[in-house]
Short mmCIF file of C-alpha atoms in Angstrom, two decimals:
data_model
loop_
_atom_site.label_atom_id
_atom_site.label_comp_id
_atom_site.label_asym_id
_atom_site.label_seq_id
_atom_site.Cartn_x
_atom_site.Cartn_y
_atom_site.Cartn_z
CA MET R 1 50.73 107.56 129.81
CA ASN R 2 50.35 111.70 130.77
CA LYS R 3 48.47 110.56 134.01
CA PRO R 4 48.55 107.15 135.97
CA LEU R 5 46.40 104.52 134.56
CA LEU R 6 44.28 101.77 135.87
CA PHE R 7 43.81 98.28 134.54
CA GLY R 8 41.79 95.52 135.26
CA HIS R 9 43.87 92.40 135.80
CA ARG R 10 42.10 89.58 132.98
CA GLY R 11 39.13 92.33 133.23
CA CYS R 12 37.37 92.08 136.65
CA PRO R 13 37.96 88.68 137.83
CA LEU R 14 36.42 88.98 141.08
CA GLU R 15 33.01 89.71 139.26
CA TYR R 16 33.15 87.28 136.32
CA PRO R 17 35.51 84.48 134.95
CA GLU R 18 39.03 85.98 134.16
CA ASN R 19 39.63 86.81 130.66
CA THR R 20 36.03 86.58 129.29
CA LEU R 21 33.92 89.01 127.28
CA PRO R 22 31.84 89.73 130.69
CA SER R 23 34.74 90.34 132.49
CA PHE R 24 36.24 92.82 130.13
CA ALA R 25 32.70 94.56 129.44
CA ALA R 26 32.60 95.30 133.17
CA CYS R 27 35.98 97.11 132.95
CA LEU R 28 34.48 98.92 130.04
CA ASN R 29 31.39 99.92 131.46
CA SER R 30 32.89 101.28 134.42
CA SER R 31 35.21 103.63 132.76
CA ILE R 32 38.34 101.57 133.69
CA ASP R 33 41.22 102.91 131.72
CA GLY R 34 42.33 99.39 130.54
CA ILE R 35 42.26 95.82 130.60
CA GLU R 36 45.63 93.17 130.85
CA LEU R 37 45.05 89.82 129.03
CA ASP R 38 46.83 87.05 128.05
CA VAL R 39 47.02 85.56 124.48
CA GLN R 40 48.28 82.15 122.95
CA LEU R 41 47.70 80.25 120.14
CA THR R 42 45.66 77.04 119.56
CA LYS R 43 46.72 74.01 117.84
CA ASP R 44 44.91 75.57 114.36
CA GLY R 45 46.76 78.96 115.01
CA GLN R 46 43.75 81.04 116.53
CA LEU R 47 44.84 83.88 118.92
CA VAL R 48 42.71 83.12 122.00
CA VAL R 49 42.75 85.14 125.12
CA PHE R 50 43.62 82.45 128.20
CA HIS R 51 46.45 82.89 130.86
CA ASP R 52 47.45 79.00 131.81
CA ASP R 53 49.39 76.72 129.61
CA THR R 54 46.43 74.37 130.62
CA LEU R 55 42.88 74.03 131.23
CA MET R 56 43.29 72.59 134.37
CA ARG R 57 43.03 75.34 137.11
CA ILE R 58 40.24 77.11 135.09
CA ALA R 59 38.21 73.85 133.71
CA SER R 60 39.59 70.72 135.44
CA ILE R 61 40.71 69.38 132.12
CA ASP R 62 44.44 68.48 131.57
CA GLU R 63 45.01 69.76 128.12
CA LYS R 64 47.09 72.45 126.93
CA ILE R 65 45.66 75.41 124.98
CA SER R 66 48.13 74.69 122.35
CA SER R 67 46.92 71.23 121.95
CA LEU R 68 43.53 71.83 120.94
CA ASP R 69 41.79 73.69 117.99
CA TYR R 70 39.62 76.71 118.69
CA ARG R 71 36.52 74.39 117.64
CA THR R 72 36.94 72.12 120.62
CA LEU R 73 38.24 75.17 123.07
CA LYS R 74 35.21 77.17 122.34
CA GLN R 75 32.72 74.01 123.61
CA ILE R 76 34.55 74.42 127.05
CA ASP R 77 33.03 76.23 130.13
CA VAL R 78 35.56 78.38 131.76
CA GLY R 79 33.08 79.47 134.50
CA GLU R 80 29.38 80.57 134.86
CA GLY R 81 28.98 79.20 131.38
CA GLN R 82 31.44 81.70 129.61
CA LYS R 83 34.01 80.40 126.96
CA ILE R 84 37.45 81.21 125.70
CA PRO R 85 37.27 84.24 123.76
CA LEU R 86 39.38 84.84 120.63
CA LEU R 87 41.44 88.21 120.71
CA ASP R 88 39.04 89.54 117.57
CA GLU R 89 36.06 89.21 119.94
CA VAL R 90 37.60 91.24 122.72
CA PHE R 91 38.66 93.73 120.35
CA THR R 92 35.24 93.95 118.71
CA LEU R 93 33.83 94.40 122.18
CA CYS R 94 35.79 97.00 123.39
CA ASN R 95 37.21 98.66 120.43
CA ASP R 96 39.15 101.88 120.75
CA ASN R 97 37.15 102.65 124.05
CA ILE R 98 39.58 101.16 126.44
CA LEU R 99 43.59 100.64 126.49
CA TYR R 100 44.87 96.80 126.41
CA ASP R 101 48.17 95.55 127.99
CA ILE R 102 48.32 92.19 125.99
CA GLU R 103 50.95 89.50 127.59
CA ILE R 104 52.37 87.28 125.04
CA LYS R 105 52.09 83.52 126.21
CA ALA R 106 54.64 81.70 123.99
CA LYS R 107 56.97 78.79 125.02
CA ASP R 108 58.11 77.86 121.17
CA MET R 109 60.77 80.28 121.02
CA ALA R 110 61.21 78.92 117.18
CA ASP R 111 58.08 79.82 116.09
CA HIS R 112 57.06 83.45 115.19
CA GLN R 113 53.70 82.83 114.34
CA LEU R 114 52.29 84.25 117.43
CA GLU R 115 53.70 87.60 117.25
CA GLN R 116 52.87 88.10 113.68
CA LYS R 117 49.41 87.08 114.25
CA LEU R 118 49.00 89.27 117.22
CA TYR R 119 50.58 92.45 115.02
CA GLN R 120 48.36 91.73 112.33
CA THR R 121 44.84 91.84 114.47
CA ILE R 122 45.94 94.65 116.26
CA MET R 123 46.37 96.28 112.89
CA LYS R 124 43.15 94.88 111.29
CA PHE R 125 41.42 96.71 114.40
CA GLY R 126 43.13 99.83 114.11
CA LEU R 127 44.25 99.59 117.51
CA SER R 128 48.10 100.05 117.64
CA LYS R 129 47.72 103.00 119.87
CA ASN R 130 45.80 101.43 122.30
CA CYS R 131 48.18 98.55 122.89
CA ILE R 132 51.06 98.11 125.07
CA ILE R 133 52.87 94.23 124.30
CA SER R 134 53.89 92.55 127.35
CA SER R 135 56.06 89.25 128.11
CA PHE R 136 58.29 87.81 130.82
CA ASN R 137 60.37 86.84 128.01
CA PRO R 138 62.57 89.15 126.15
CA VAL R 139 62.89 87.29 122.95
CA ASN R 140 58.90 87.61 122.41
CA LEU R 141 59.17 91.40 122.84
CA LEU R 142 62.44 91.84 120.43
CA ARG R 143 60.40 89.49 117.67
CA PHE R 144 57.31 91.64 118.21
CA LYS R 145 59.33 94.72 118.07
CA HIS R 146 60.84 93.33 114.62
CA VAL R 147 57.56 92.78 113.52
CA CYS R 148 55.96 96.16 113.79
CA LYS R 149 59.24 97.53 113.31
CA ASN R 150 59.58 98.89 116.73
CA SER R 151 56.21 101.20 116.23
CA MET R 152 54.25 100.08 119.22
CA LYS R 153 54.95 100.18 123.29
CA THR R 154 56.18 97.17 124.92
CA ALA R 155 56.58 96.40 128.65
CA VAL R 156 59.01 94.03 130.48
CA ILE R 157 57.44 91.93 133.04
CA TYR R 158 59.05 90.64 136.18
CA SER R 159 58.33 88.62 139.26
CA ILE R 160 59.72 87.37 142.57
CA ASP R 161 58.51 83.93 141.63
CA ALA R 162 61.12 81.46 141.48
CA SER R 163 59.83 79.66 138.55
CA VAL R 164 60.49 82.46 136.63
CA PRO R 165 64.47 82.65 135.66
CA LYS R 166 66.70 84.82 137.83
CA LEU R 167 67.69 87.54 135.41
CA LEU R 168 64.10 87.71 134.42
CA ARG R 169 62.92 87.96 138.06
CA LYS R 170 65.20 90.89 138.48
CA GLY R 171 64.10 92.61 135.47
CA PHE R 172 67.56 92.41 133.65
CA ALA R 173 65.78 91.90 130.22
CA ARG R 174 65.24 95.81 130.10
CA HIS R 175 68.86 96.22 129.11
CA LEU R 176 68.22 93.93 125.87
CA VAL R 177 64.88 95.01 124.97
CA GLN R 178 64.52 98.80 125.90
CA PRO R 179 61.02 98.63 126.74
CA SER R 180 58.81 101.42 126.80
CA TYR R 181 57.76 100.71 130.49
CA LEU R 182 58.67 97.97 133.09
CA LYS R 183 56.27 95.81 134.76
CA PRO R 184 57.02 94.63 138.02
CA GLU R 185 55.45 92.37 140.48
CA ASP R 186 54.23 94.67 143.34
CA ALA R 187 56.85 93.66 145.88
CA GLN R 188 59.55 94.65 143.16
CA ALA R 189 58.01 98.20 142.51
CA GLU R 190 60.01 100.33 144.54
CA LYS R 191 63.28 98.92 143.15
CA ALA R 192 61.83 99.41 139.90
CA LEU R 193 61.22 103.03 140.34
CA THR R 194 64.94 103.55 140.83
CA TYR R 195 65.37 102.43 137.13
CA GLU R 196 64.73 104.95 133.96
CA TYR R 197 61.66 103.35 132.68
CA PRO R 198 58.04 104.58 133.57
CA VAL R 199 56.51 101.54 136.20
CA VAL R 200 53.39 99.81 135.82
CA ALA R 201 52.79 97.67 138.82
CA TRP R 202 50.92 94.41 139.39
CA THR R 203 48.86 93.33 140.98
CA VAL R 204 47.74 95.93 143.34
CA ASP R 205 44.47 95.27 145.42
CA THR R 206 44.19 97.50 148.27
CA ILE R 207 43.43 101.49 148.48
CA GLU R 208 46.20 101.81 150.96
CA ARG R 209 49.00 100.18 148.53
CA ALA R 210 47.75 101.75 145.51
CA GLU R 211 48.26 105.21 147.41
CA GLN R 212 51.40 104.46 148.49
CA LEU R 213 52.71 103.60 144.89
CA LEU R 214 50.73 106.35 143.37
CA ALA R 215 52.52 108.89 145.79
CA GLN R 216 56.07 107.11 144.51
CA GLY R 217 55.13 108.04 140.96
CA VAL R 218 54.18 104.68 139.41
CA ARG R 219 52.81 105.23 135.94
CA GLY R 220 50.09 102.47 136.12
CA LEU R 221 48.51 99.93 138.15
CA ILE R 222 46.98 96.58 137.73
CA SER R 223 44.36 95.35 139.80
CA ASN R 224 42.14 92.18 140.44
CA ASN R 225 39.75 94.60 141.81
CA PRO R 226 40.16 98.03 139.61
CA LYS R 227 36.61 99.13 140.74
CA LEU R 228 37.73 99.80 144.21
CA LEU R 229 41.00 101.39 143.11
CA LYS R 230 38.98 103.55 140.40
CA PRO R 231 38.24 106.84 142.73
CA LEU R 232 42.07 107.28 142.92
CA PHE R 233 42.38 107.92 139.16
CA THR R 234 39.57 110.25 139.10
CA PHE R 235 41.57 113.46 138.26
#
C-alpha cells in the first residue's frame, strides 16, 4: 500500500445483499480499491463466501454453513434472490481488477483444510499479489503463512466486542504472527497507530471519521458505504 486504500465491507452491503456477487460487482464498477469478504468451508469442502457461522441472520435458517453441502447451500436465497457464492466465482468476476481482504472463518483448529484450499484457489487464479489474508485468530494466520511459505500479506483483526478473547481484542496476536497489517475496529484505530504496523481500520462509514483517520495516517479503511468515501481516495 503506497497510498491509503478503500475496501468495501462485504462489497456494497447498503445496495446489495452482503457477500454476494452483485455486492462485489458494485465495488468493481465504482472503481473501489478492494473488497473485504469472508470465507469458510461447507460440509463437502467447498470454499464459500459467507460471514456468519449459521444462516439464521441472513436466511432465517438455523443451520451451520459447515453442516450443509454446497448443493444445498446454493439453493438458499440470501436476499433479493441472491445465492451464496463460491470464492472461485468472486475471483472469476473480479479477477485482478481489484484487491481482496479475505477473512478466514474457521472454528476447527485441528483442520488445516481451509487454509490449504484458500491458498490453492488464490494460486489457481494468480491473485497472490492482490490478496491480504485476515483473521482474529493467530492460529489461522500462522497456518496460512506456513502453507504459503510466508509469501503473502496477512492482517490481524481485533475488536472491542466482548465475545472476542481479551488478548485478541487488544491485538496482542501481532506479537505472535508478525503480520503485514493490523485491522482494528474503528474505536481502536488510534491505539493501533501507536504500534509499528500499518493500520487498516473497520468499519468506517462517515466522511468525518474517514477524514480524521486518514489525517492520522491509516493505510486503509473498510466501509459499508465505500461509494460515499470514494472521493476521499482520489489522489
